[in-house]
Short mmCIF file of C-alpha atoms and ligand atoms in Angstrom, two decimals:
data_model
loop_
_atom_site.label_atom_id
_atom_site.label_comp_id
_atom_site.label_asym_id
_atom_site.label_seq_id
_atom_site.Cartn_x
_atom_site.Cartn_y
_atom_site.Cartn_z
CA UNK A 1 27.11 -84.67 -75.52
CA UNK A 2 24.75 -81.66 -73.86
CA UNK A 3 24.28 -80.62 -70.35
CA UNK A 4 22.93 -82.99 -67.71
CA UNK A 5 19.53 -81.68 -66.75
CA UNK A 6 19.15 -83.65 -64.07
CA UNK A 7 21.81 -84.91 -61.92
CA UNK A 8 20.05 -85.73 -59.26
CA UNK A 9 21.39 -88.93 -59.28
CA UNK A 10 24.60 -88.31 -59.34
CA UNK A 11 24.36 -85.12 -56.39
CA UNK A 12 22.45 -88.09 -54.32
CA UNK A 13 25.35 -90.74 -54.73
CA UNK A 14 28.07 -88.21 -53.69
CA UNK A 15 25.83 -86.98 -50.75
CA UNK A 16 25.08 -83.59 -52.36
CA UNK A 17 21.58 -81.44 -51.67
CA UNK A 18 18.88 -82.69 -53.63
CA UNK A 19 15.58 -81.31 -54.20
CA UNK A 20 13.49 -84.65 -53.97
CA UNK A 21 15.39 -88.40 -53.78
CA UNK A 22 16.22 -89.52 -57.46
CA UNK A 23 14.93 -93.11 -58.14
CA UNK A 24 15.85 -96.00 -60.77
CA UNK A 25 15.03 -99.48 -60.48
CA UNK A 26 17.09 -102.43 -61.07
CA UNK A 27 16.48 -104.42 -64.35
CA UNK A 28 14.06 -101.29 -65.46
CA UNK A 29 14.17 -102.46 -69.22
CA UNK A 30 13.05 -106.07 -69.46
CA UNK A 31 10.39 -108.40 -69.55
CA UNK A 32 7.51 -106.61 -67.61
CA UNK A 33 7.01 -103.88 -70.23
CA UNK A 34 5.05 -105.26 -73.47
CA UNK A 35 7.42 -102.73 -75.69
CA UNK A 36 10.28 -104.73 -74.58
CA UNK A 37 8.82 -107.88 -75.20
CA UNK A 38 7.88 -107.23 -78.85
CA UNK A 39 11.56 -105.92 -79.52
CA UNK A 40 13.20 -109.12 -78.10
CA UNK A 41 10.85 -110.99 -80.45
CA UNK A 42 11.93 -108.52 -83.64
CA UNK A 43 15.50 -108.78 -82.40
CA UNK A 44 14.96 -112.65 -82.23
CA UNK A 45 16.77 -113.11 -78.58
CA UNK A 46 18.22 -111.29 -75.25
CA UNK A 47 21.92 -111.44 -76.69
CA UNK A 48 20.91 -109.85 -80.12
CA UNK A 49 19.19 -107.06 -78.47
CA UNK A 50 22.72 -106.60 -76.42
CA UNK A 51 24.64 -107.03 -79.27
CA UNK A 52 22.99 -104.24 -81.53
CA UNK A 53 23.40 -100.38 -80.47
CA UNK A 54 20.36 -99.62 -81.77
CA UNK A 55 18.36 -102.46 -80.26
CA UNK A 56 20.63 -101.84 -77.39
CA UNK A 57 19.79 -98.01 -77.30
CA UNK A 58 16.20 -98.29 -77.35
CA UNK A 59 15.42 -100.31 -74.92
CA UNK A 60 17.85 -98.22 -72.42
CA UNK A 61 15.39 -95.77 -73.18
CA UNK A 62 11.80 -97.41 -73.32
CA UNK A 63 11.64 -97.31 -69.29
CA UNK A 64 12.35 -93.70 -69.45
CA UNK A 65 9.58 -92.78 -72.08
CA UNK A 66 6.82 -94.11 -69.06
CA UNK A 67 7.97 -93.44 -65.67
CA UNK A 68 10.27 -89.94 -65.01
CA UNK A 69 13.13 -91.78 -63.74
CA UNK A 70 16.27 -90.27 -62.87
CA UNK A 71 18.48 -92.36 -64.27
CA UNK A 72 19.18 -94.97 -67.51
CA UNK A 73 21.30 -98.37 -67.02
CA UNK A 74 22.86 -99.68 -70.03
CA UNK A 75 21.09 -102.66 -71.52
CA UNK A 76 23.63 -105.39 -71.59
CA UNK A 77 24.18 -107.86 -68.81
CA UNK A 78 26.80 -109.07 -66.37
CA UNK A 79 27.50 -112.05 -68.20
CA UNK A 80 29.41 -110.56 -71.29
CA UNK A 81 32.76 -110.85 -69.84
CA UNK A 82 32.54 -114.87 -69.18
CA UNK A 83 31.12 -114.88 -72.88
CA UNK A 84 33.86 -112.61 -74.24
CA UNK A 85 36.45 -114.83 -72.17
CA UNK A 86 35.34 -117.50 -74.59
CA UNK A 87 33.06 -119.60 -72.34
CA UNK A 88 29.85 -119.29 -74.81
CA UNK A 89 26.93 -117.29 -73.23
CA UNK A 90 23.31 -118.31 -74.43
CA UNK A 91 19.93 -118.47 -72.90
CA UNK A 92 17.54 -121.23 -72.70
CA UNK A 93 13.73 -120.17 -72.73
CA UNK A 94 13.14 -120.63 -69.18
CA UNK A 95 16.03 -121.27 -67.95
CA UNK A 96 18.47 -118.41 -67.61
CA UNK A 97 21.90 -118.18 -68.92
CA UNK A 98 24.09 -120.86 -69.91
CA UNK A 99 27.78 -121.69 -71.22
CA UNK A 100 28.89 -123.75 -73.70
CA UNK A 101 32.36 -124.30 -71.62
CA UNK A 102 32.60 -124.52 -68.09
CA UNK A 103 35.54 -124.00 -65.53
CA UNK A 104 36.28 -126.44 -63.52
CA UNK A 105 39.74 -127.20 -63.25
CA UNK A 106 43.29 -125.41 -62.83
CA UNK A 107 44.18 -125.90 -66.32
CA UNK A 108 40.35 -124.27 -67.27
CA UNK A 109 41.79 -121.16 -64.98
CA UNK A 110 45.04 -121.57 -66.90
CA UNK A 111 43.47 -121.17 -70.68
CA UNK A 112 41.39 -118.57 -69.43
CA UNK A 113 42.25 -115.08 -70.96
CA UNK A 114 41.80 -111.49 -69.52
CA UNK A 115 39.05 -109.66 -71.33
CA UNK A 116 40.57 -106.46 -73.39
CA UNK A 117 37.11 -104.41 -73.37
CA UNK A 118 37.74 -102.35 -76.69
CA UNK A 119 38.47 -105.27 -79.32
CA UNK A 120 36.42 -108.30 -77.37
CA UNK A 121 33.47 -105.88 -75.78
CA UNK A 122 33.30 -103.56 -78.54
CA UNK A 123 29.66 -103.70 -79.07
CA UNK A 124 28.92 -102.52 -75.83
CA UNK A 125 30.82 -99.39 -75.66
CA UNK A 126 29.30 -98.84 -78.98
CA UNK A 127 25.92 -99.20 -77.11
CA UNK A 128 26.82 -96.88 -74.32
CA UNK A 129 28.35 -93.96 -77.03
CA UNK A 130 24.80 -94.24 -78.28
CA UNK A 131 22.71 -94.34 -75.70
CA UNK A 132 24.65 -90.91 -74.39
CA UNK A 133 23.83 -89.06 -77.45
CA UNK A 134 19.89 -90.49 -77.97
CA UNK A 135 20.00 -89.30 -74.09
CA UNK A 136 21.25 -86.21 -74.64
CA UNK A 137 21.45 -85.07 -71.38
CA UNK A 138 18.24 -86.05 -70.20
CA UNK A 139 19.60 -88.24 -67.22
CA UNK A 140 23.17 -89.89 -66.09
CA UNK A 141 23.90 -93.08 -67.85
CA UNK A 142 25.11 -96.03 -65.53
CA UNK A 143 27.36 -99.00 -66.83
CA UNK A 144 27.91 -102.13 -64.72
CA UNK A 145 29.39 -105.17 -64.41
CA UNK A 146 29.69 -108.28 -62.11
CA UNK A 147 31.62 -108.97 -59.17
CA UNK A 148 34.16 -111.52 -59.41
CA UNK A 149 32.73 -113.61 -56.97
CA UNK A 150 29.12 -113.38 -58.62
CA UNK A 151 30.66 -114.15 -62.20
CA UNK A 152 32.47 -116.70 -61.08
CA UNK A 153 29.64 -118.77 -59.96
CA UNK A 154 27.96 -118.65 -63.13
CA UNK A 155 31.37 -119.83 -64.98
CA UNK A 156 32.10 -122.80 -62.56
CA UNK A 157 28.36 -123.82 -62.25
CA UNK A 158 27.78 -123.29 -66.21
CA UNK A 159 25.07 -121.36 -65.53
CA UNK A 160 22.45 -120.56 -62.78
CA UNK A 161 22.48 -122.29 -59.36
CA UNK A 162 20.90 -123.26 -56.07
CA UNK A 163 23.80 -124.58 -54.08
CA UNK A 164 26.64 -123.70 -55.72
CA UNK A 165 28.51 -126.94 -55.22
CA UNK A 166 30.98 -126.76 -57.65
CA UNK A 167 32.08 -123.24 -57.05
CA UNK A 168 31.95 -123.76 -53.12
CA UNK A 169 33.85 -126.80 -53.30
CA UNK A 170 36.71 -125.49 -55.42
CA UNK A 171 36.76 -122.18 -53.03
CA UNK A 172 37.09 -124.85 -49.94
CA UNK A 173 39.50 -127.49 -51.56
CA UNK A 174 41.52 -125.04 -54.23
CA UNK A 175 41.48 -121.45 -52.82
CA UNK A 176 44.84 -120.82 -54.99
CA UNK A 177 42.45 -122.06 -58.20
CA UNK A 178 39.82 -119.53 -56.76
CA UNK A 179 41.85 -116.69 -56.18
CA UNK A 180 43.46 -116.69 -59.68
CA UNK A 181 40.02 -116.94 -61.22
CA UNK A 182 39.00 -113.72 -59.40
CA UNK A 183 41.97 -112.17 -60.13
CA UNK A 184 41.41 -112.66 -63.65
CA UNK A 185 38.02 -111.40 -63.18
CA UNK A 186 38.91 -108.83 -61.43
CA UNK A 187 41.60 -107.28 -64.13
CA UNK A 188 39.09 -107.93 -66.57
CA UNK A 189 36.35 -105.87 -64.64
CA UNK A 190 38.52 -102.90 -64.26
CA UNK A 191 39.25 -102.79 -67.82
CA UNK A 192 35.89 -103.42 -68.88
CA UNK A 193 34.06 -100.61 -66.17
CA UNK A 194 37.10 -98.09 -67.38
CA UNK A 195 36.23 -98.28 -71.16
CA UNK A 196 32.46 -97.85 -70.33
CA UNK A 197 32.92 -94.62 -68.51
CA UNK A 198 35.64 -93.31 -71.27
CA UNK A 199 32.80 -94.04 -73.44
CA UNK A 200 30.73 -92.06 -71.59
CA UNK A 201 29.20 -94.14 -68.37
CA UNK A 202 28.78 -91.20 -65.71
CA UNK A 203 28.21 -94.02 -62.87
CA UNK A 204 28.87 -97.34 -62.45
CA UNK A 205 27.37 -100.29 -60.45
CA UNK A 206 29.02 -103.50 -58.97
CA UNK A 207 26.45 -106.03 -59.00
CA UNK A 208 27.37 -108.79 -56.64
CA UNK A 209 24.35 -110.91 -56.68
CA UNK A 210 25.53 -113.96 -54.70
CA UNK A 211 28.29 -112.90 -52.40
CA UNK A 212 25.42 -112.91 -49.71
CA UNK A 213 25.27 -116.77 -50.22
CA UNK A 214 29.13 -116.75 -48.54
CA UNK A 215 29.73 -117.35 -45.09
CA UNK A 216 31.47 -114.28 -42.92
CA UNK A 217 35.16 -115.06 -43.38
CA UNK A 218 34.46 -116.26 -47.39
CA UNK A 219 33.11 -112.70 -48.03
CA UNK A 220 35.65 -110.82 -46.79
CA UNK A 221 38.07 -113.28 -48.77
CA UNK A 222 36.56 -114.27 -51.76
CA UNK A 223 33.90 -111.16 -52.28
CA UNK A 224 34.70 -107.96 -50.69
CA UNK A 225 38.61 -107.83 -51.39
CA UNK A 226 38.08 -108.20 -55.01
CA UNK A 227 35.56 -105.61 -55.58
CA UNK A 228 37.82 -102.99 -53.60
CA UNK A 229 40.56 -103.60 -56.03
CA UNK A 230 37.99 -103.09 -58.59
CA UNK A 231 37.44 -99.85 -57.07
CA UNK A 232 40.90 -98.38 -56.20
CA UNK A 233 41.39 -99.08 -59.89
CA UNK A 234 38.87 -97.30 -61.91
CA UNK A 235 38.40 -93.89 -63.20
CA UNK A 236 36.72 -91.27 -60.72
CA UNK A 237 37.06 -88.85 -62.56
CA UNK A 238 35.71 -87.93 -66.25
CA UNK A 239 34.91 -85.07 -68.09
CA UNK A 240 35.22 -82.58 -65.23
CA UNK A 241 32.47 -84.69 -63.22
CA UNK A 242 33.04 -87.52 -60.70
CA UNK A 243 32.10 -91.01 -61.35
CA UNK A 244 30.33 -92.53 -58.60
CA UNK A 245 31.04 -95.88 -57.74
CA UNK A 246 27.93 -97.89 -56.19
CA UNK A 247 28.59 -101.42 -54.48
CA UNK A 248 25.61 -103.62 -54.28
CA UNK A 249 26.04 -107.19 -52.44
CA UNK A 250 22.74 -108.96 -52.63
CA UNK A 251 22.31 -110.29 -49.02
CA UNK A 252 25.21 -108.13 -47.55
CA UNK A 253 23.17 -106.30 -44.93
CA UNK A 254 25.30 -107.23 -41.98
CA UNK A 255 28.71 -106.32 -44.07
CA UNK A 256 27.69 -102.98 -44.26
CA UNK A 257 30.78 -101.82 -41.82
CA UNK A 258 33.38 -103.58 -44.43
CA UNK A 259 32.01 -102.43 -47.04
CA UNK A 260 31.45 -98.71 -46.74
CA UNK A 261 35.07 -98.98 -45.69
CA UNK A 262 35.98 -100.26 -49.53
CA UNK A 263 36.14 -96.94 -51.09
CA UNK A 264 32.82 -96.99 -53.01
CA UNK A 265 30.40 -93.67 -52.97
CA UNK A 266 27.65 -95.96 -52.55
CA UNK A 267 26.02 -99.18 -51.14
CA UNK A 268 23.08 -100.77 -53.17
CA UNK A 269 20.41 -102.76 -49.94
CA UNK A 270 18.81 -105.02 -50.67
CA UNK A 271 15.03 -105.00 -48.48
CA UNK A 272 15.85 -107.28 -45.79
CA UNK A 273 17.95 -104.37 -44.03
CA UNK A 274 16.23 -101.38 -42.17
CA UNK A 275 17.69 -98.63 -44.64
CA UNK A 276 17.54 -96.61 -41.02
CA UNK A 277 20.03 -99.24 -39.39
CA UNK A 278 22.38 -98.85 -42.10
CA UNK A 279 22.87 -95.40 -42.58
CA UNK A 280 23.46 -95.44 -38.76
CA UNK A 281 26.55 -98.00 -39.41
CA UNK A 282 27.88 -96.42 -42.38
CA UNK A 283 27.33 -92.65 -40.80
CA UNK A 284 28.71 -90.24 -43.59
CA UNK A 285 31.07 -92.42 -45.52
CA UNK A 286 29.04 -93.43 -48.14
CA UNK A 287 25.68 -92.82 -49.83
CA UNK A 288 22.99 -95.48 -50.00
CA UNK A 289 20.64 -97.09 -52.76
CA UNK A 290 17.76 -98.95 -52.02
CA UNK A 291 15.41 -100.52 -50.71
CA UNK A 292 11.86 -101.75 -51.32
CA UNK A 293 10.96 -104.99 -51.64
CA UNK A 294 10.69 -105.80 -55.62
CA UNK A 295 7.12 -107.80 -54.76
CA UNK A 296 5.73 -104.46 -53.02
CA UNK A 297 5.26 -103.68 -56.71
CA UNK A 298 2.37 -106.45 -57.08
CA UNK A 299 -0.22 -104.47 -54.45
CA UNK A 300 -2.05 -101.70 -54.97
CA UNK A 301 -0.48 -98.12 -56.19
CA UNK A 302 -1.87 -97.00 -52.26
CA UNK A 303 -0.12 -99.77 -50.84
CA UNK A 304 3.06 -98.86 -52.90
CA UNK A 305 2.98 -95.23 -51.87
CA UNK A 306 2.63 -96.48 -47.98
CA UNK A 307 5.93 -98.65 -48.38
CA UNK A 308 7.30 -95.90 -49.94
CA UNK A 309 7.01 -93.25 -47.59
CA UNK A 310 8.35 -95.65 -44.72
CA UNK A 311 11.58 -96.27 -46.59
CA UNK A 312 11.76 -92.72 -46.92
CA UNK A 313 11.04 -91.63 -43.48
CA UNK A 314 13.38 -94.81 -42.04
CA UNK A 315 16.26 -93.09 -44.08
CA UNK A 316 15.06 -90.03 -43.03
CA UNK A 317 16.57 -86.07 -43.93
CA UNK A 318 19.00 -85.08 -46.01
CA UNK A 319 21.14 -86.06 -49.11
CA UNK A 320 22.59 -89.46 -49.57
CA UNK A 321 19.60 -91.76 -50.40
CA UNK A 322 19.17 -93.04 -54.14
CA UNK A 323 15.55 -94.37 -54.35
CA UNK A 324 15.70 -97.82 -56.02
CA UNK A 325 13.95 -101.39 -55.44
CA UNK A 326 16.03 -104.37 -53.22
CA UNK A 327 16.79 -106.62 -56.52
CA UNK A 328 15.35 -106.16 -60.19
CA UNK A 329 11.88 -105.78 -61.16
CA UNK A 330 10.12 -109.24 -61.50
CA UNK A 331 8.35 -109.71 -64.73
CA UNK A 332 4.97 -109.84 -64.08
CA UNK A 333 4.71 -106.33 -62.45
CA UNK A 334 2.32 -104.00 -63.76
CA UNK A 335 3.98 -101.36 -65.36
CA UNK A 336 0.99 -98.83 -63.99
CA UNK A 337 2.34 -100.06 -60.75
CA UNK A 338 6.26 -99.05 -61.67
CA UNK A 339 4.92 -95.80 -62.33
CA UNK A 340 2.89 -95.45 -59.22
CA UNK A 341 6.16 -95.83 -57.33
CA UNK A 342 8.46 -93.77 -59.29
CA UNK A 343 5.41 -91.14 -58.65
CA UNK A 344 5.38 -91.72 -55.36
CA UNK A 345 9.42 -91.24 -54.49
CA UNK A 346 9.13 -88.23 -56.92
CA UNK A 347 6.09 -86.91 -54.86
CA UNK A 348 6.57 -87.92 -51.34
CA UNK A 349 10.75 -86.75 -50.97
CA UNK A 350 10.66 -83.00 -50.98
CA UNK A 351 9.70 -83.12 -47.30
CA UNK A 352 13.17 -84.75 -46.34
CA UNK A 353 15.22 -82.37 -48.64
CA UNK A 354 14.73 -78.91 -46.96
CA UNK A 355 17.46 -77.49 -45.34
O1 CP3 B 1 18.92 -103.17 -65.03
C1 CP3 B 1 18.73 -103.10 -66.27
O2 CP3 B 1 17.61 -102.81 -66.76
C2 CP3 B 1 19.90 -103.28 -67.20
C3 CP3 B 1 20.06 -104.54 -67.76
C4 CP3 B 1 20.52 -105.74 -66.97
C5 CP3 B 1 20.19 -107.07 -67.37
N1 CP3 B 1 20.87 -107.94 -66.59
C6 CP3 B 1 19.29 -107.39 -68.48
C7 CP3 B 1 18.74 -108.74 -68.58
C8 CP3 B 1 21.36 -105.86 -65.86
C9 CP3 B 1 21.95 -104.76 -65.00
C10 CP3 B 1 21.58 -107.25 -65.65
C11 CP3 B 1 22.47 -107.78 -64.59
C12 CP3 B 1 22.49 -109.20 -64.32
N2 CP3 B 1 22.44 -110.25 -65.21
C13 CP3 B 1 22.70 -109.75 -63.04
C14 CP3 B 1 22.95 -108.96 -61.79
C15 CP3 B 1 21.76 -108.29 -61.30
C16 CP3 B 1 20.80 -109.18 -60.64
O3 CP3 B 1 19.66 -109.26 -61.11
O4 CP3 B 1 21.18 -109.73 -59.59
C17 CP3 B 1 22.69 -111.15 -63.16
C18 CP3 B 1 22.84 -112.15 -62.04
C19 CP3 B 1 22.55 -111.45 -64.54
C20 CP3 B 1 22.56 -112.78 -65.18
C21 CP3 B 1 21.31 -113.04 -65.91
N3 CP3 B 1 20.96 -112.43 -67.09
C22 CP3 B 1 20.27 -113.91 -65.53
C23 CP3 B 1 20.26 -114.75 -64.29
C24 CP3 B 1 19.29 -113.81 -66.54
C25 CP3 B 1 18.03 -114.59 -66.65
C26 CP3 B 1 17.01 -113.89 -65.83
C27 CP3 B 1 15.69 -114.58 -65.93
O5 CP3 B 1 14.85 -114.21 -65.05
O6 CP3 B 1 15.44 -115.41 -66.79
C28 CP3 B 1 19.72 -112.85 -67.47
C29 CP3 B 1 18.98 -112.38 -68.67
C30 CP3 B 1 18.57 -110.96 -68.67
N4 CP3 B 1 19.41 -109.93 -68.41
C31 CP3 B 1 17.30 -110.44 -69.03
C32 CP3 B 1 17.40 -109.05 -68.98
C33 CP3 B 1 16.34 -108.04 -69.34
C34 CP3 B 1 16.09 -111.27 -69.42
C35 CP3 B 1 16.31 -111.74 -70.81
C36 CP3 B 1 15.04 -111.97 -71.55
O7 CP3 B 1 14.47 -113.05 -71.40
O8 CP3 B 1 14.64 -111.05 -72.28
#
C-alpha cells in the first residue's frame, strides 16, 4: 500500500518530533465544499455516498485535493452501527438523522443484536481498502466511530435531540437497561474500529459528541468507562506501525484528568478549554487535538491566522499537538477560508518544533 510520506500525524499523536504541527479538521468532506455538494446530488443522498467505495473514496479525498492537510477521515458516519443493528438510519432534508425503530424499552435492548463489522459493515471496510490505495501513501487514513454513550442517544431519542429526555430518563430510572445498551455498543464498537484498522485505518477517533451534556458522576459511569473498554480492546498495533487512539468528548474540558488516564494516545478539545490548561493537567500522558473555534472560520483569513497563532503559542513547544478545529466545519464556511487556516498551522508551527 506504499510508504507514508507524511506521518506527521501520526509522530504528533504519539508525541514524536515534528517539523511543523500536522492539521485536519473535523467533518473536512461535507457540505461547505461545492464538489461535495454536486456528488451528493449525483449519488442521490448522504447514505448512498457512504454506501459506495467509490463515492465513498472520492470524497475522502476532495478535501485533500484543496488544502495540504495532513490527514484523510473516512467518509462514513457514526451512525452505521445503530443502522446495521437494524434500527433504520435515514436523513430528512433539514433535519438530521433519523430511525425507523427506536429503543425504548428492555425488551428493545433485548432484540437488539451486536454488530459483526465484516458481513453487516462490509461496505465500509470496502471504502477504507480503497481509500488506502487511491491514497497511496500520501497521508494516514483515520476510521472512527461513536461512543456508546453518544450512539445511544440517537437510538433512544430516534434521532437528534435537545434534552435528551428519553435517554436521560431511562439512564436515571433503568441504569441496568442503560448499561446493557452500552455494553452492546460497546462490543459492537470494538469489533467495528478493529476491522477498520485490519483494513487498513492507521488511526482511529472516538467521537463522543454528547457525553459533555452528562453531569460529573453520569460521565464517569455512563461515558468514560465505556470508551476505555473500547480502548483496552482494540488493535495498537498494525503493520509494524502503532495505531493511535484519539478520545474526543465534546464538552469534556474539565474531565481531562479521567480521561488522559483511559489509555488513549490522544484527547480531541473542543474550544471552550485553554489548550495551555490542558496540556498542564494531562502533562506527558497523552497527546492533544484541537482547538479553534469552528466559527473562527467565518472572519477574515488575517483574523484566522491571529487565532491560530494563539492556539499555537497557548500549547506552546514541542511535539504532542495535532492542529484541528473544536467540532466539525459548519457548512457555510468559505472554503478559501479552510485553506487560509490549514496555511496558517502549516506556516506559523515551525517556530515551536526546534529542538
Ligand atoms: O469528518 C469527516 O469529514 C468524516 C465524515 C463524518 C461525517 N459524520 C459525515 C457526515 C464524520 C466523522 C461524522 C461523525 C458524526 N456523525 C458525528 C460525530 C461528530 C460530530 O460532528 O459531533 C455525529 C454526531 C454524526 C451524526 C450525524 N450525521 C448528524 C447529526 C448528521 C446531520 C448533520 C447536519 O448538520 O445535518 C449527519 C450527516 C452527515 N454526516 C453529513 C456528513 C458530511 C451531512 C450529510 C449531508 O447532508 O450531506
Amino acid at each position: 500500500m506504499g510508504e507514508l510520506k507524511n506521518d506527521r500525524f501520526l509522530r504528533a499523536l504519539l508525541r514524536e518530533p515534528v517539523d511543523y504541527t500536522p492539521v485536519w479538521m473535523m467533518r473536512q468532506a461535507g457540505r461547505y465544499l461545492p464538489e461535495y455538494r454536486e456528488l451528493r446530488s449525483k449519488a442521490g443522498d448522504f447514505l448512498s455516498l457512504c454506501k459506495n467505495k467509490e463515492f465513498a473514496c472520492e470524497v475522502t479525498i476532495q478535501p485533500l485535493e484543496r488544502f495540504p492537510l495532513d490527514a484523510a477521515i473516512l467518509f462514513s458516519d457514526i451512525l452505521t452501527i445503530p443502522d446495521a443493528m437494524g434500527l433504520g438510519l435515514y436523513f430528512e432534508t433539514g433535519e438530521g438523522p433519523r430511525f425507523k425503530k427506536i429503543v425504548r424499552t428492555e425488551a428493545d435492548v433485548d432484540a437488539l443484536p451486536i454488530v459483526k463489522t465484516t458481513s453487516d459493515l462490509d461496505y465500509v471496510l470496502n471504502a477504507v481498502t480503497t481509500i488506502r490505495s487511491e491514497l497511496n501513501g500520501r497521508v494516514p487514513l483515520i476510521g472512527f466511530s461513536g461512543s456508546p454513550w453518544t450512539l445511544a442517544t440517537y437510538m433512544v431519542e430516534g434521532g437528534s435531540s435537545k434534552d435528551f429526555r428519553h435517554v436521560k430518563a431511562m439512564m436515571y430510572d433503568k441504569p441496568e437497561v442503560m448499561h446493557q445498551l452500552l455494553e452492546k455498543l460497546t462490543l459492537s464498537v470494538i469489533d467495528y474500529l478493529n476491522e477498520q484498522i485490519k483494513a487498513g485505518a492507521q488511526a482511529v477517533q472516538i467521537f463522543d459528541t454528547w457525553g459533555g451534556n452528562l453531569s460529573h458522576a453520569a460521565y464517569q459511569t455512563f461515558s468514560l468507562q465505556y470508551m476505555k473498554k473500547i480502548v483496552d480492546g482494540l488493535i495498537r498495533e498494525h503493520d509494524g506501525r502503532k495505531v493511535p487512539v484519539i478520545m474526543f468528548t465534546k464538552g469534556g474540558g474539565q474531565w481531562l484528568p479521567q480521561m488522559a488516564d483511559a489509555g488513549a494516545d490522544a484527547l480531541g478539545l473542543d474550544w471552550t478549554t485553554d489548550i495551555g490548561v490542558a496540556r498542564g493537567l494531562v502533562g506527558d500522558k497523552v497527546a492533544l487535538q484541537g482547538n479553534m473555534d469552528p466559527s473562527v472560520l467565518y472572519a477574515s483569513p488575517a483574523r484566522i491566522r491571529e487565532e491560530v497563532e494563539s492556539i499555537l503559542s497557548a500549547y506552546g513547544s514541542g511535539s504532542g499537538h495535532v492542529f484541528n478545529l473544536g467540532h466539525g466545519i459548519h457548512q457555510f464556511v468559505d472554503p478559501e477560508h479552510a485553506k487560509a487556516f490549514v496555511e496558517a498551522v502549516h506556516e506559523l508551527s515551525p517556530k515551536y518544533h526546534q529542538s
